Structures are given as C-alpha cells and as structure tokens.
Rosetta silent file (secondary structure, phi, psi, omega in degrees, C-alpha in Angstrom):
SEQUENCE: MIYVCVPAHNEARTVGLVLWKVRQVFTAFPREYQLLVADDASSDGTAAVLASYAKVLPLSIVTHRERRGYARSLEELLRLALQRTDRAKRDCAITLHADFVHSPECMEEMVKRIESGADLVVAEQREERGRAPRALWLARQWTPRLLPVPGVKDTVSGFCALRLSVLRQALGGGGGRDAAPLLATDGWCASAELLARLAPHARRVDAIPAAARYDLVQRPSRVQPWRQLLAAWQARAVIRAARTVGVALAVCAAALRAQSDSARSDSSPHDSLLQIGAVAPAVPFPVGERLVYQAKFGIFNVGTATMEVAGIDTVRGAAALHLVFRISGGALWYHIEQTLESWVG
SCORE:     score description
SCORE:     0.000 S_00000001
   1 L     0.000  139.473  177.161   -5.250   24.501   10.802 S_00000001
   2 E  -113.731  122.604  179.224   -3.516   22.754   13.689 S_00000001
   3 E  -103.961  115.195 -179.860   -4.854   23.467   17.175 S_00000001
   4 E   -97.211  113.133 -172.910   -2.300   22.727   19.911 S_00000001
   5 E  -101.475  121.209 -173.811   -4.194   22.211   23.181 S_00000001
   6 E  -129.608   99.249  171.812   -2.197   22.701   26.396 S_00000001
   7 E   -73.053  139.730 -177.374   -3.867   22.389   29.831 S_00000001
   8 E  -141.962  136.461  172.608   -1.725   24.098   32.496 S_00000001
   9 L  -139.930  112.973 -179.464   -1.793   24.382   36.281 S_00000001
  10 L    53.496   56.290  179.653    1.095   26.138   38.038 S_00000001
  11 L  -121.021   38.130 -176.373    3.508   25.660   35.133 S_00000001
  12 L   -59.687  -31.432 -176.503    5.106   29.129   35.077 S_00000001
  13 L   -73.028  -27.452 -172.046    8.612   27.672   34.771 S_00000001
  14 L  -122.716  -22.089 -171.724    7.963   25.629   31.639 S_00000001
  15 H   -61.627  -37.885  178.083    4.764   26.625   29.838 S_00000001
  16 H   -64.531  -39.824  178.108    6.448   29.524   28.017 S_00000001
  17 H   -64.618  -39.822  178.582    9.296   27.271   26.869 S_00000001
  18 H   -62.904  -46.053 -179.357    6.806   24.695   25.605 S_00000001
  19 H   -63.534  -40.202 -179.551    4.888   27.315   23.616 S_00000001
  20 H   -68.608  -34.346  177.082    8.068   28.760   22.141 S_00000001
  21 H   -66.409  -37.350  175.470    9.223   25.280   21.161 S_00000001
  22 H   -60.509  -42.643  177.788    5.915   24.742   19.344 S_00000001
  23 H   -59.527  -43.447  179.129    6.589   27.966   17.446 S_00000001
  24 H   -61.952  -39.609  179.404   10.042   26.701   16.451 S_00000001
  25 H   -60.960  -47.055 -175.677    8.553   23.422   15.188 S_00000001
  26 H   -86.303   -0.169  167.034    6.038   25.169   12.942 S_00000001
  27 H   -83.955  -44.405  177.572    8.614   27.679   11.759 S_00000001
  28 H   -74.026  -27.894 -178.959   10.881   24.910   10.500 S_00000001
  29 L  -122.619   80.480 -166.856    7.867   22.859    9.353 S_00000001
  30 L   -60.872  115.022  174.282    5.537   25.589    8.025 S_00000001
  31 L  -146.841  149.314  176.710    1.928   24.934    8.936 S_00000001
  32 L   -75.833  131.058 -175.508   -0.869   27.213   10.083 S_00000001
  33 E  -146.119  159.501  172.125   -1.447   26.703   13.807 S_00000001
  34 E  -134.336  142.076  176.209   -3.127   28.120   16.901 S_00000001
  35 E  -100.263  125.808  177.671   -2.176   27.598   20.537 S_00000001
  36 E  -117.619  116.447 -176.274   -5.062   26.989   22.948 S_00000001
  37 E  -122.617  132.718  174.294   -4.043   27.039   26.630 S_00000001
  38 E  -104.244  115.026  174.874   -6.247   26.502   29.683 S_00000001
  39 E   -88.690  101.096 -172.310   -4.877   28.175   32.819 S_00000001
  40 E   -87.502   75.968  175.939   -6.531   25.994   35.441 S_00000001
  41 L    54.903   46.068  178.626   -6.577   28.356   38.454 S_00000001
  42 L   -70.365  150.120 -179.683   -2.784   28.718   38.591 S_00000001
  43 L  -128.005   14.601 -173.743   -1.288   30.653   41.501 S_00000001
  44 L  -115.255   13.746 -177.950    2.404   30.731   40.571 S_00000001
  45 L    99.077    6.027  177.744    2.606   33.357   37.839 S_00000001
  46 H   -58.441  -39.405 -178.685    1.466   31.174   34.951 S_00000001
  47 H   -60.779  -41.815 -179.803   -1.076   33.837   33.938 S_00000001
  48 H   -66.335  -39.997  177.893    1.626   36.499   33.603 S_00000001
  49 H   -62.289  -46.437 -179.662    3.813   34.193   31.513 S_00000001
  50 H   -63.133  -39.714 -179.793    0.916   33.372   29.192 S_00000001
  51 H   -61.324  -37.771 -179.712   -0.018   37.047   28.847 S_00000001
  52 H   -70.357  -38.481  179.953    3.499   37.899   27.669 S_00000001
  53 H   -74.615  -24.878  178.846    3.557   35.089   25.098 S_00000001
  54 L   -65.219  -18.920 -179.783    0.098   36.012   23.839 S_00000001
  55 L   -77.398  -20.978 -174.136    1.635   39.213   22.463 S_00000001
  56 L  -124.254   -3.311 -179.143    3.947   37.351   20.084 S_00000001
  57 L  -126.825  156.131  174.872    2.238   34.016   19.403 S_00000001
  58 L   -74.643   75.815 -168.878   -1.160   32.938   17.944 S_00000001
  59 E  -120.006  130.039  172.113   -2.308   32.115   21.471 S_00000001
  60 E  -114.474  134.804 -175.598   -5.776   31.968   23.022 S_00000001
  61 E  -116.373  128.656  172.621   -6.038   31.616   26.803 S_00000001
  62 E  -106.658  121.915 -174.517   -8.948   30.099   28.713 S_00000001
  63 E  -109.569  130.238  175.295   -8.770   31.059   32.394 S_00000001
  64 E  -105.841  128.810  175.990  -10.406   29.145   35.252 S_00000001
  65 L   -77.692  -29.399  176.856  -10.907   30.910   38.559 S_00000001
  66 L  -119.874  148.678 -177.275  -11.431   27.570   40.318 S_00000001
  67 L   -65.020  128.586  179.663   -9.547   24.334   39.707 S_00000001
  68 L  -113.709  -17.139  179.058  -11.371   22.035   37.281 S_00000001
  69 L    96.835  165.453 -175.447   -8.755   19.377   36.679 S_00000001
  70 H   -63.179  -47.483 -173.651   -6.880   18.055   33.688 S_00000001
  71 H   -63.063  -47.608 -178.723   -9.769   16.256   31.973 S_00000001
  72 H   -66.790  -36.563  178.161  -12.236   19.139   32.026 S_00000001
  73 H   -65.726  -45.800 -179.916   -9.551   21.604   30.922 S_00000001
  74 H   -63.536  -44.747 -179.544   -8.470   19.388   28.030 S_00000001
  75 H   -62.683  -38.561  178.517  -12.028   18.722   26.903 S_00000001
  76 H   -61.732  -40.745  179.005  -12.819   22.441   26.959 S_00000001
  77 H   -67.891  -40.126  178.502   -9.856   23.137   24.673 S_00000001
  78 H   -64.399  -41.058  177.564  -10.810   20.342   22.277 S_00000001
  79 H   -66.379  -35.443  177.259  -14.370   21.629   22.045 S_00000001
  80 H   -64.034  -42.558  176.908  -13.015   25.141   21.438 S_00000001
  81 H   -60.696  -41.526 -179.434  -10.911   23.815   18.542 S_00000001
  82 H   -66.147  -34.626  177.428  -13.981   22.081   17.115 S_00000001
  83 H   -68.728  -34.362 -174.802  -15.968   25.310   17.335 S_00000001
  84 H   -81.453  -28.292 -175.199  -13.284   27.292   15.529 S_00000001
  85 L   -70.972  145.918  170.958  -12.607   24.929   12.646 S_00000001
  86 L  -114.293    3.145  177.897  -14.427   25.284    9.361 S_00000001
  87 L  -142.156   76.116 -174.632  -12.824   22.155    7.887 S_00000001
  88 L   -65.035  -26.681  179.854  -13.059   19.409   10.473 S_00000001
  89 L   -75.544  -20.120  179.859  -12.033   16.714    7.988 S_00000001
  90 L  -101.027  -42.201 -173.821   -8.765   18.499    7.269 S_00000001
  91 L   -75.529  158.440  179.650   -7.878   20.229   10.549 S_00000001
  92 E  -140.068  164.016  174.401   -6.461   18.483   13.592 S_00000001
  93 E  -120.798  146.994  175.996   -5.807   19.059   17.282 S_00000001
  94 E  -123.018  127.586  177.529   -2.714   18.063   19.243 S_00000001
  95 E   -96.306  133.513 -172.172   -2.861   17.526   23.000 S_00000001
  96 L  -144.874  137.954  176.005    0.337   18.433   24.838 S_00000001
  97 L   -78.285  154.609 -177.008    1.421   18.676   28.483 S_00000001
  98 L   -95.644    1.149 -174.769    2.821   21.970   29.794 S_00000001
  99 L   -96.012    6.925  177.261    5.570   20.485   32.001 S_00000001
 100 L    71.881   11.249  177.204    7.987   19.754   29.106 S_00000001
 101 L   -69.826  -22.207  174.872    7.922   15.993   29.723 S_00000001
 102 E  -106.862  137.686  177.713    6.948   15.671   26.047 S_00000001
 103 L   -87.878  120.391  179.186    9.125   17.127   23.331 S_00000001
 104 H   -60.690  -13.253  179.902    7.084   19.189   20.834 S_00000001
 105 H   -58.267  -26.750  179.385    9.526   18.096   18.127 S_00000001
 106 H   -65.614  -17.505 -174.389    7.396   14.965   17.656 S_00000001
 107 H   -63.629  -30.235  179.052    4.567   17.115   16.317 S_00000001
 108 H   -59.743  -48.401  179.521    6.102   17.293   12.844 S_00000001
 109 H   -66.787  -36.022  179.204    5.842   13.524   12.408 S_00000001
 110 H   -62.378  -44.682 -179.729    2.368   13.507   13.993 S_00000001
 111 H   -66.545  -38.703  177.783    1.091   16.080   11.488 S_00000001
 112 H   -61.193  -39.330  178.493    2.675   14.194    8.591 S_00000001
 113 H   -65.121  -41.423  177.454    0.819   11.059    9.679 S_00000001
 114 H   -62.397  -43.962 -178.680   -2.490   12.973    9.814 S_00000001
 115 H   -67.550  -22.689  179.342   -1.834   14.441    6.374 S_00000001
 116 L   -90.891    1.642  173.456   -1.102   10.954    5.015 S_00000001
 117 L   123.457   -9.876  177.228   -4.471    9.603    6.145 S_00000001
 118 L   -71.409  145.500  176.430   -4.273    8.704    9.841 S_00000001
 119 L   -99.868  -21.221 -178.709   -7.145    9.977   11.984 S_00000001
 120 E  -145.317  126.862 -179.545   -5.450    9.433   15.343 S_00000001
 121 E  -127.733  125.184 -178.222   -1.718    9.503   16.125 S_00000001
 122 E  -112.850  127.224  174.277   -0.352    8.670   19.583 S_00000001
 123 E   -85.698  103.525 -175.101    3.186    9.568   20.685 S_00000001
 124 E   -90.524  136.830 -179.035    4.058    6.518   22.775 S_00000001
 125 E   -70.984  108.754  179.455    6.736    6.695   25.436 S_00000001
 126 E  -114.133   -9.627 -174.155    9.522    4.414   24.185 S_00000001
 127 E  -147.861  148.886  176.667   12.517    6.178   25.758 S_00000001
 128 E  -124.494  130.658  174.423   13.348    8.073   28.928 S_00000001
 129 E  -113.853  118.891 -169.035   15.874   10.871   29.238 S_00000001
 130 L    93.328  171.446 -176.490   16.684   11.538   32.848 S_00000001
 131 L  -111.358  131.424  173.923   15.493    9.410   35.746 S_00000001
 132 L   -95.871  151.086  174.717   11.946    9.192   37.030 S_00000001
 133 L   -53.572  145.228 -175.112   11.224    8.074   40.628 S_00000001
 134 H   -56.401  -45.123 -179.307   10.982    4.294   40.838 S_00000001
 135 H   -63.331  -39.694  178.238    7.352    4.283   41.968 S_00000001
 136 H   -64.899  -41.039  179.525    6.384    6.655   39.157 S_00000001
 137 H   -62.074  -43.789 -179.947    8.196    4.473   36.620 S_00000001
 138 H   -63.975  -44.610  179.091    6.390    1.349   37.819 S_00000001
 139 H   -63.316  -37.259 -179.442    2.993    3.049   37.723 S_00000001
 140 H   -66.172  -30.742  179.324    3.749    4.401   34.258 S_00000001
 141 H   -78.309  -35.529 -172.399    4.490    0.860   33.035 S_00000001
 142 H   -91.376  -29.447 -176.411    1.452   -0.843   34.566 S_00000001
 143 H   -59.080  -44.851  177.806   -1.318    1.725   34.120 S_00000001
 144 H   -59.103  -27.449  179.896   -1.611    1.276   30.311 S_00000001
 145 H   -72.823  -26.592  177.209   -2.079   -2.461   30.882 S_00000001
 146 H   -81.120  -20.593 -175.411   -5.086   -1.768   33.081 S_00000001
 147 L  -124.740   67.193 -175.215   -6.595    0.623   30.511 S_00000001
 148 L   -75.171  144.545  172.960   -6.172   -1.077   27.123 S_00000001
 149 E  -133.334  124.706 -178.086   -7.288    0.491   23.851 S_00000001
 150 L   -54.051  131.547  178.014   -6.990   -1.578   20.641 S_00000001
 151 L    88.562   -3.823 -177.748   -4.129   -0.396   18.447 S_00000001
 152 E  -130.790  130.015  177.128   -2.437    1.641   21.186 S_00000001
 153 L   -90.560  -46.550 -178.141    0.192    0.431   23.653 S_00000001
 154 L   -97.188   81.956 -174.038    0.794    3.628   25.642 S_00000001
 155 L   -75.352  -13.578 -178.067   -2.795    4.624   26.385 S_00000001
 156 L  -106.415   19.788 -178.667   -1.852    7.184   29.079 S_00000001
 157 L   -56.252  -49.266 -176.101    0.572    9.162   26.909 S_00000001
 158 L    77.581   -0.273 -179.563   -1.576   12.306   26.795 S_00000001
 159 L  -119.443  100.520 -176.030    0.375   13.403   23.689 S_00000001
 160 E  -149.024  160.669  174.670   -1.679   12.728   20.574 S_00000001
 161 E  -118.805  138.404 -176.731   -2.952   14.245   17.344 S_00000001
 162 E  -140.142  138.498  175.395   -6.554   13.761   16.222 S_00000001
 163 E   -71.606  134.693 -172.634   -8.551   14.741   13.197 S_00000001
 164 H   -68.129  -24.402  175.930  -11.340   17.038   14.342 S_00000001
 165 H   -65.699  -31.829  177.053  -13.979   15.194   12.334 S_00000001
 166 H   -68.472  -41.512  175.956  -13.241   12.143   14.500 S_00000001
 167 H   -60.941  -41.730  179.122  -13.746   14.234   17.635 S_00000001
 168 H   -61.551  -41.008  178.270  -17.055   15.481   16.241 S_00000001
 169 H   -65.668  -40.389  179.567  -18.211   11.912   15.641 S_00000001
 170 H   -64.419  -29.679  178.098  -17.164   10.880   19.160 S_00000001
 171 L   -84.788    0.893 -179.251  -19.245   13.750   20.525 S_00000001
 172 L    72.195   24.636 -179.827  -22.241   12.600   18.510 S_00000001
 173 L    87.845   -8.139 -178.973  -22.148   15.740   16.393 S_00000001
 174 L  -102.787   98.017 -177.828  -22.490   18.051   19.401 S_00000001
 175 L   -94.649    3.224 -177.750  -19.297   20.044   19.793 S_00000001
 176 L   -65.521  147.584 -177.408  -20.698   22.795   21.983 S_00000001
 177 L   -71.013  -13.465  179.368  -18.949   23.437   25.289 S_00000001
 178 L   -94.233    1.590 -178.786  -22.303   23.143   27.118 S_00000001
 179 L   -74.131  172.726  179.578  -22.979   19.601   25.860 S_00000001
 180 L   -59.705  142.560 -176.959  -22.712   16.494   28.032 S_00000001
 181 L   -60.005  143.677  175.295  -19.119   15.784   29.115 S_00000001
 182 L   -83.688  -38.066 -174.777  -17.059   13.475   26.933 S_00000001
 183 L  -106.731  129.548 -179.767  -14.629   12.463   29.692 S_00000001
 184 L  -104.594   -9.940 -178.682  -15.772   10.971   32.992 S_00000001
 185 L  -110.907 -176.587  179.588  -12.311   10.285   34.461 S_00000001
 186 L  -142.998  171.770  177.939   -9.284   12.466   35.231 S_00000001
 187 L    64.066 -143.885  179.577   -5.500   12.334   35.186 S_00000001
 188 H   -58.715  -36.303 -178.521   -3.864    9.455   33.337 S_00000001
 189 H   -61.234  -35.065 -179.821   -7.214    7.690   33.085 S_00000001
 190 H   -65.419  -34.851  177.301   -8.649   10.613   31.104 S_00000001
 191 H   -63.312  -43.145  178.140   -5.917   10.208   28.479 S_00000001
 192 H   -67.334  -39.597 -179.521   -6.883    6.551   28.039 S_00000001
 193 H   -64.790  -39.447  178.296  -10.598    7.379   28.004 S_00000001
 194 H   -60.141  -45.610  178.760  -10.081    9.994   25.274 S_00000001
 195 H   -64.301  -39.080  179.875   -8.329    7.431   23.074 S_00000001
 196 H   -63.393  -32.748 -179.758  -11.034    4.837   23.818 S_00000001
 197 H   -82.043  -28.046 -178.363  -13.725    7.259   22.637 S_00000001
 198 H   -86.627  -39.194 -171.002  -11.849    8.402   19.526 S_00000001
 199 H   -55.186  -41.824 -178.921  -10.360    5.133   18.250 S_00000001
 200 H   -61.871  -21.754 -178.698  -13.632    3.473   17.075 S_00000001
 201 H   -94.440   -6.965 -176.953  -14.259    6.439   14.749 S_00000001
 202 L   -88.365  129.676  176.535  -10.723    6.526   13.322 S_00000001
 203 L   -70.790  -31.114  179.579  -10.107    4.813   10.008 S_00000001
 204 L  -144.462  130.615  177.594   -6.425    4.554   10.881 S_00000001
 205 E  -115.425  122.342  179.872   -4.632    4.774   14.230 S_00000001
 206 E  -113.182  155.002  174.285   -0.869    5.295   14.173 S_00000001
 207 E  -128.791  138.714  176.771    1.728    5.292   16.948 S_00000001
 208 E  -125.303  151.478  179.022    5.117    6.995   16.857 S_00000001
 209 E   -75.436  144.601  178.221    7.982    6.706   19.363 S_00000001
 210 E  -142.672  155.129  179.365    8.580    9.562   21.776 S_00000001
 211 E  -104.705  138.454  172.813   10.996   10.251   24.615 S_00000001
 212 E   -85.442  117.049 -173.998    9.938   11.277   28.119 S_00000001
 213 E   -93.434   70.911  176.669   12.127   14.290   28.945 S_00000001
 214 L   -67.260  -19.328  179.230   12.449   13.952   32.701 S_00000001
 215 L   -73.292  -15.642  179.956   15.749   15.809   32.372 S_00000001
 216 L  -103.115   -8.116 -178.784   13.844   18.986   31.398 S_00000001
 217 L   -67.125  133.696 -173.189   11.118   18.844   34.050 S_00000001
 218 L  -100.824    2.801 -178.994   11.419   21.820   36.401 S_00000001
 219 L  -148.443  158.694  174.618    9.368   20.546   39.349 S_00000001
 220 L   -62.842  147.817  179.203    8.679   17.292   41.184 S_00000001
 221 L   -63.362  139.236  175.781    5.920   15.210   39.653 S_00000001
 222 L   -86.581   -7.040 -177.783    2.455   15.788   41.132 S_00000001
 223 L   -70.310  130.812  172.466    1.444   12.268   40.197 S_00000001
 224 L   -99.640  101.561 -167.999    0.817    9.959   43.133 S_00000001
 225 H   -53.050  -46.611 -174.969    1.733    6.611   41.546 S_00000001
 226 H   -71.370  -32.229  174.927   -0.279    4.259   43.743 S_00000001
 227 H   -67.363  -35.578  177.699   -3.371    6.466   43.550 S_00000001
 228 H   -65.129  -41.241  177.753   -3.032    6.464   39.766 S_00000001
 229 H   -64.077  -41.654  177.696   -2.907    2.676   39.748 S_00000001
 230 H   -64.532  -42.782  178.590   -5.960    2.495   41.991 S_00000001
 231 H   -62.676  -38.841  178.835   -7.791    5.028   39.808 S_00000001
 232 H   -64.680  -41.167  177.696   -6.883    3.009   36.720 S_00000001
 233 H   -61.191  -41.650 -179.107   -8.250   -0.161   38.321 S_00000001
 234 H   -72.768  -25.545 -175.900  -11.493    1.631   39.160 S_00000001
 235 L   -87.980   -0.619 -176.963  -11.733    3.190   35.685 S_00000001
 236 H   -57.297  -41.744 -179.427  -11.557   -0.103   33.777 S_00000001
 237 H   -65.296  -36.864  179.068  -15.344   -0.325   33.460 S_00000001
 238 H   -64.979  -42.961 -179.536  -15.533    3.246   32.153 S_00000001
 239 H   -65.524  -41.237  177.336  -12.910    2.547   29.487 S_00000001
 240 H   -61.845  -43.634  179.306  -14.705   -0.646   28.418 S_00000001
 241 H   -64.267  -37.764  179.044  -17.997    1.242   28.223 S_00000001
 242 H   -62.455  -42.520  178.007  -16.326    4.013   26.227 S_00000001
 243 H   -64.356  -42.415 -178.033  -15.048    1.494   23.692 S_00000001
 244 H   -63.893  -48.010  179.611  -18.462   -0.187   23.466 S_00000001
 245 H   -65.235  -38.995  178.729  -20.368    3.051   22.980 S_00000001
 246 H   -61.870  -43.088  177.760  -17.748    4.291   20.524 S_00000001
 247 H   -63.377  -41.210  179.048  -18.074    1.167   18.414 S_00000001
 248 H   -61.671  -44.190  178.246  -21.883    1.474   18.465 S_00000001
 249 H   -62.075  -43.332 -178.332  -21.697    5.092   17.317 S_00000001
 250 H   -64.466  -43.362  179.727  -19.231    4.215   14.563 S_00000001
 251 H   -63.098  -43.296 -178.564  -21.338    1.302   13.293 S_00000001
 252 H   -69.076  -37.104  176.654  -24.502    3.388   13.236 S_00000001
 253 H   -63.738  -40.498  177.312  -22.772    6.287   11.498 S_00000001
 254 H   -63.724  -38.677  178.843  -21.514    3.850    8.851 S_00000001
 255 H   -64.239  -41.682  178.978  -25.027    2.470    8.432 S_00000001
 256 H   -65.359  -39.391  177.909  -26.442    5.941    7.929 S_00000001
 257 H   -65.146  -39.239  179.242  -23.750    6.752    5.369 S_00000001
 258 H   -63.979  -41.308  178.071  -24.476    3.506    3.532 S_00000001
 259 H   -64.957  -38.829  179.164  -28.182    4.300    3.428 S_00000001
 260 H   -63.902  -43.917  178.752  -27.409    7.793    2.180 S_00000001
 261 H   -63.746  -38.477  179.063  -25.178    6.426   -0.597 S_00000001
 262 H   -64.990  -40.211 -179.532  -27.856    3.910   -1.565 S_00000001
 263 H   -65.284  -39.482 -179.831  -30.480    6.624   -1.738 S_00000001
 264 H   -67.063  -40.390 -178.524  -28.283    8.786   -3.962 S_00000001
 265 H   -67.814  -29.335 -178.836  -27.500    5.927   -6.327 S_00000001
 266 H   -85.282  -19.199 -175.348  -31.197    5.075   -6.698 S_00000001
 267 L   -88.962  154.896  178.893  -32.402    8.651   -7.206 S_00000001
 268 L  -112.284  142.019  179.088  -32.404   10.549  -10.479 S_00000001
 269 L   -64.909  -12.846 -178.528  -31.520   14.251  -10.797 S_00000001
 270 L   -99.285    4.058 -179.850  -34.698   14.678  -12.840 S_00000001
 271 L   -64.871  146.504  174.854  -37.063   13.282  -10.181 S_00000001
 272 L   -71.262  155.087  178.277  -39.884   15.520   -9.032 S_00000001
 273 L   -62.965  -24.571 -178.131  -39.790   16.909   -5.501 S_00000001
 274 L   -89.156   -8.212  179.811  -42.966   14.946   -4.770 S_00000001
 275 L   -94.774  113.216  179.196  -41.522   11.654   -5.966 S_00000001
 276 L  -123.676   20.396  175.957  -39.659    9.955   -3.160 S_00000001
 277 L   -63.027  -25.776  179.631  -39.893    6.391   -4.339 S_00000001
 278 L   -73.721  -22.126 -178.618  -36.159    6.559   -5.094 S_00000001
 279 L   -89.527  -40.884 -172.294  -35.406    7.299   -1.441 S_00000001
 280 H   -55.364  -39.447 -178.149  -37.768    4.905    0.306 S_00000001
 281 H   -60.444  -18.416 -178.993  -36.054    1.619   -0.745 S_00000001
 282 H   -72.866  -13.930 -177.919  -32.937    2.658    1.241 S_00000001
 283 L  -120.862  126.544 -172.375  -34.889    2.225    4.516 S_00000001
 284 L   -80.272    9.620  179.345  -36.439   -1.167    5.345 S_00000001
 285 L  -148.518  153.541 -174.553  -39.390    0.271    7.301 S_00000001
 286 L   -78.511  174.706  178.655  -41.929    3.072    6.764 S_00000001
 287 L   -57.983  133.346  178.600  -42.210    6.419    8.500 S_00000001
 288 L    98.968  -20.038  178.355  -42.979    6.018   12.188 S_00000001
 289 L   -91.283  164.359 -174.202  -41.474    2.572   12.640 S_00000001
 290 E  -145.209  161.607  172.693  -38.201    1.925   14.411 S_00000001
 291 E  -117.279  136.730 -179.930  -35.394   -0.537   15.007 S_00000001
 292 E  -117.339  127.884  179.489  -34.044   -1.131   18.527 S_00000001
 293 E  -110.933  142.346  175.718  -30.508   -2.392   19.109 S_00000001
 294 E  -107.350  129.975  176.437  -29.172   -3.818   22.373 S_00000001
 295 E  -103.225  125.455 -178.734  -25.521   -3.195   23.322 S_00000001
 296 E  -126.489  148.077  171.276  -23.971   -5.829   25.569 S_00000001
 297 E  -121.037  105.013 -171.901  -20.608   -6.343   27.195 S_00000001
 298 L    66.672 -125.489 -179.986  -20.333  -10.041   27.996 S_00000001
 299 L   -94.163    0.016 -174.931  -23.570  -10.984   29.747 S_00000001
 300 E   -97.452  137.432  174.155  -24.317   -7.396   30.806 S_00000001
 301 E   -86.543  116.482 -175.489  -26.648   -5.053   28.982 S_00000001
 302 E  -107.183    1.276  177.376  -24.865   -1.676   28.808 S_00000001
 303 E   164.606  173.983  177.407  -27.315    0.271   26.674 S_00000001
 304 E  -133.474  154.394  175.943  -29.829    0.525   23.868 S_00000001
 305 E  -134.279  134.059 -178.219  -29.906    2.314   20.546 S_00000001
 306 E  -122.765  128.641  176.360  -33.055    3.205   18.635 S_00000001
 307 E  -120.172  131.601 -179.399  -33.184    4.219   14.972 S_00000001
 308 E  -145.446  157.466  172.950  -36.406    5.441   13.388 S_00000001
 309 E   -91.446  111.472 -174.787  -37.704    7.338   10.401 S_00000001
 310 E   -81.042  -25.360 -178.980  -39.184   10.477   11.897 S_00000001
 311 E   167.973 -173.993  177.333  -40.703   11.824    8.705 S_00000001
 312 E  -117.217  118.249 -177.776  -40.184   13.101    5.186 S_00000001
 313 E  -115.630  169.797  173.307  -38.735   16.612    4.938 S_00000001
 314 E  -110.159  119.196 -178.312  -37.617   18.907    2.164 S_00000001
 315 E  -119.878  116.061 -179.477  -33.914   19.782    2.356 S_00000001
 316 L    53.580   40.546  175.968  -32.538   22.311   -0.125 S_00000001
 317 L    83.231    3.486 -178.787  -35.460   21.689   -2.442 S_00000001
 318 E  -123.316  146.343  178.187  -35.195   17.898   -2.410 S_00000001
 319 E   -71.071  138.749 -179.187  -37.215   15.281   -0.534 S_00000001
 320 E  -146.593  145.769  175.353  -35.297   13.541    2.230 S_00000001
 321 E   -83.371  133.354  179.170  -36.030   11.008    4.936 S_00000001
 322 E   -93.673  108.073 -179.543  -35.482   12.308    8.463 S_00000001
 323 E  -101.711  135.889  178.734  -33.648    9.615   10.468 S_00000001
 324 E  -123.837  129.762 -179.890  -33.239    9.870   14.246 S_00000001
 325 E  -124.268  122.985 -178.073  -30.839    7.690   16.196 S_00000001
 326 E  -117.623  135.733  179.903  -30.890    7.701   20.010 S_00000001
 327 E  -121.359  132.630  177.343  -28.312    6.083   22.294 S_00000001
 328 E  -140.654  125.012  179.922  -28.798    5.462   26.000 S_00000001
 329 E   175.073 -173.598  179.454  -26.436    3.452   28.150 S_00000001
 330 E   154.554 -174.526  178.948  -23.414    3.323   30.413 S_00000001
 331 E  -151.224  139.217 -179.151  -21.740    1.421   33.199 S_00000001
 332 L    53.326 -122.679 -175.025  -21.262    2.168   36.887 S_00000001
 333 L   -89.395    0.161  179.643  -21.084    5.957   37.352 S_00000001
 334 E  -100.436  135.065  178.933  -20.766    6.778   33.633 S_00000001
 335 E  -140.695  145.926 -179.768  -23.890    7.349   31.543 S_00000001
 336 E  -129.068  135.214  173.317  -24.458    8.548   28.002 S_00000001
 337 E  -133.342  110.893 -178.171  -27.532   10.057   26.377 S_00000001
 338 E  -136.067  147.884  176.896  -27.057   11.115   22.764 S_00000001
 339 E  -127.575  126.407  177.040  -29.298   11.855   19.794 S_00000001
 340 E  -113.949  139.589  178.328  -28.068   11.807   16.196 S_00000001
 341 E  -127.164  143.738  178.732  -30.135   13.083   13.276 S_00000001
 342 E  -146.987  144.715  176.974  -29.553   12.635    9.566 S_00000001
 343 E  -113.289  117.418 -175.230  -31.455   13.535    6.433 S_00000001
 344 E  -107.406  121.918 -179.788  -31.071   10.989    3.638 S_00000001
 345 L  -171.111    0.000    0.000  -32.068   11.988    0.178 S_00000001
C-alpha cells in the first residue's frame, strides 16, 4: 500500500487537480494507494473540493478547526499511515504539497526506488518551470545549505517517499498520534528535520531529479524568504540534534538485532523452557545491571542512553530476556524522551 500524504491550507484551486493527477499516475502505474489529506482550517472552499473528490477517490480527510501548521499536519498524516499499515516493511508513504509546485508524475520513479530496496527517496529540485520571485529563489538555494542532511542535497524539498518501517524506527516504535511529537520545527525546516530523523534508519537513501512547477501554481507563494532563512539559521541546532539522536537510535536498534541473532544461533529448538543458558551469553551483564551511553556533539553532551536487562520473561512459550533501552537528550528547545523494549530469545 502507498499512502500519499497531502497537508492543505486554502488550496481549493489546486488540491483537487493534485489528487486527480495522483489517480492518473497510479492508473498508468497500477499500485494500491490511499490518499490522506489534512485540511488545516481552510476557509476558501477546500473542504467542499475535498468532499467531492472523496466520492470518487480512495481519500481520507483529516479536518482541523484551528490552524496547526504544516509540520503538525504532515506528522499527523504520517502517523495515520503507520496506524493503518499491516506491512510496514513493504508499505510506504509519499509526502506531497497541495499547491501543484511538485509534479506527482515523479511518484512512479519514487515507488520503483522503494521497491528496489531504497528506504528513503527524495525528489530534489533540479529544474524550474516558470519563474519564481528572486528573493524566493535565493532563499530556496541557501536554506538547504543551512540544514544539511548526509546523502541529500535538497533537504527542504518536502516531496519524498519513505518506507513505513523506517518511520516506525524514527518514532522509537511508538506510532500513535498521541505520542511525543517527531517534528519540532515548521515550514521548510520541518522538511529538513523529517529527513534528518529518517535518514539514520534508512539502509539506502536515493535522490531523483524533479522540476518545480511554478508555471502551474495558482496563487502567490506564502513563503516569506528572509523569515525562512532566519528560521533555518535558528533550526540548525535542532537538525544536528535530530541527526545525533537518529544515529543513536539506529546504532542501538542494530545492537539489539545483533544480540537477538546471536541468541537464536546459540539456542536449540529442543531446549527446555527453563533452560536459558543459550540466551544469557548474548548479553554481557546479568539481570538488573545496565550500560549507560553518553551522546556528544563536539564538546557538548546532548543526551544519555541506558540499556539494561529488566528480567527474564516467557514469550510465546519460550524464555526471553527483557531488554529496556531509554534515551534522554536534546538541544536548545528540542527534547526527546523515548523508551524502547525488546525481548531476545
């Protein structure tokens, strides 16, 4: 399943065209898909347009009575996709703007990349059709340089495809809409922050060229270029912290998987439920003891991570070690508190 996530605010002129174009893409390139649209307190008739398209398309609408902003709307749609999927390792989500500045035609190549093994695919702006205001063009060129993410040049694209299992890992296993927010920034910065949080968990990150269709935009841009540049400058610490925490989560998840594989290789299918000697060698310390990791960025301490063996449980009739991993850290106004649990046996 492909979940196409479209945040919208006062996009009555274009949102219907964008949705219909998505339908055309997946008619010519047959794949099962769902459209998830957040109507972020629109006042221009967007709700009526969406209601009419909901009658003929696989469309779910999330309506906000008060404005929440791009980041919160996008995150809500991504969490909704994660809740609906039953195969997170296979299914993916695509984030798409509702103003037609991105051509949905790129989605075919994005899905092909996901199906060939990429976990994250970014449609990078390499071409412009139509003319953007000079100030907007300059801000669009410089903002990605202030918000770098390894492996991605156009970090503020906002048009990307992601495997849902990667999103689940970035959320620390908690995909519920009531969990702690994933994104602390908004606007262009939120697009970069999303990539910074996803990339450390992706085995492969691909980029494809895309054209910015300024010739199809039906309204003046709401972006205030100099404010975006200032916001990007202020968000640099958040993006760095996001990368650091993401790498820590990825490393710890890999360690837990390695311990799990070691435990399986050492155990015998004929072992008694009371014999857990085959599991214990995979963990270098007994029940109740812990390891504490310090995460640093340069000379600054940005957080701690604690891993401990909480106990020995029985899972599906087999003995398993209960591992608990806690992360606490952040920088400036961003803070993260996450708990991961795993049963190795």
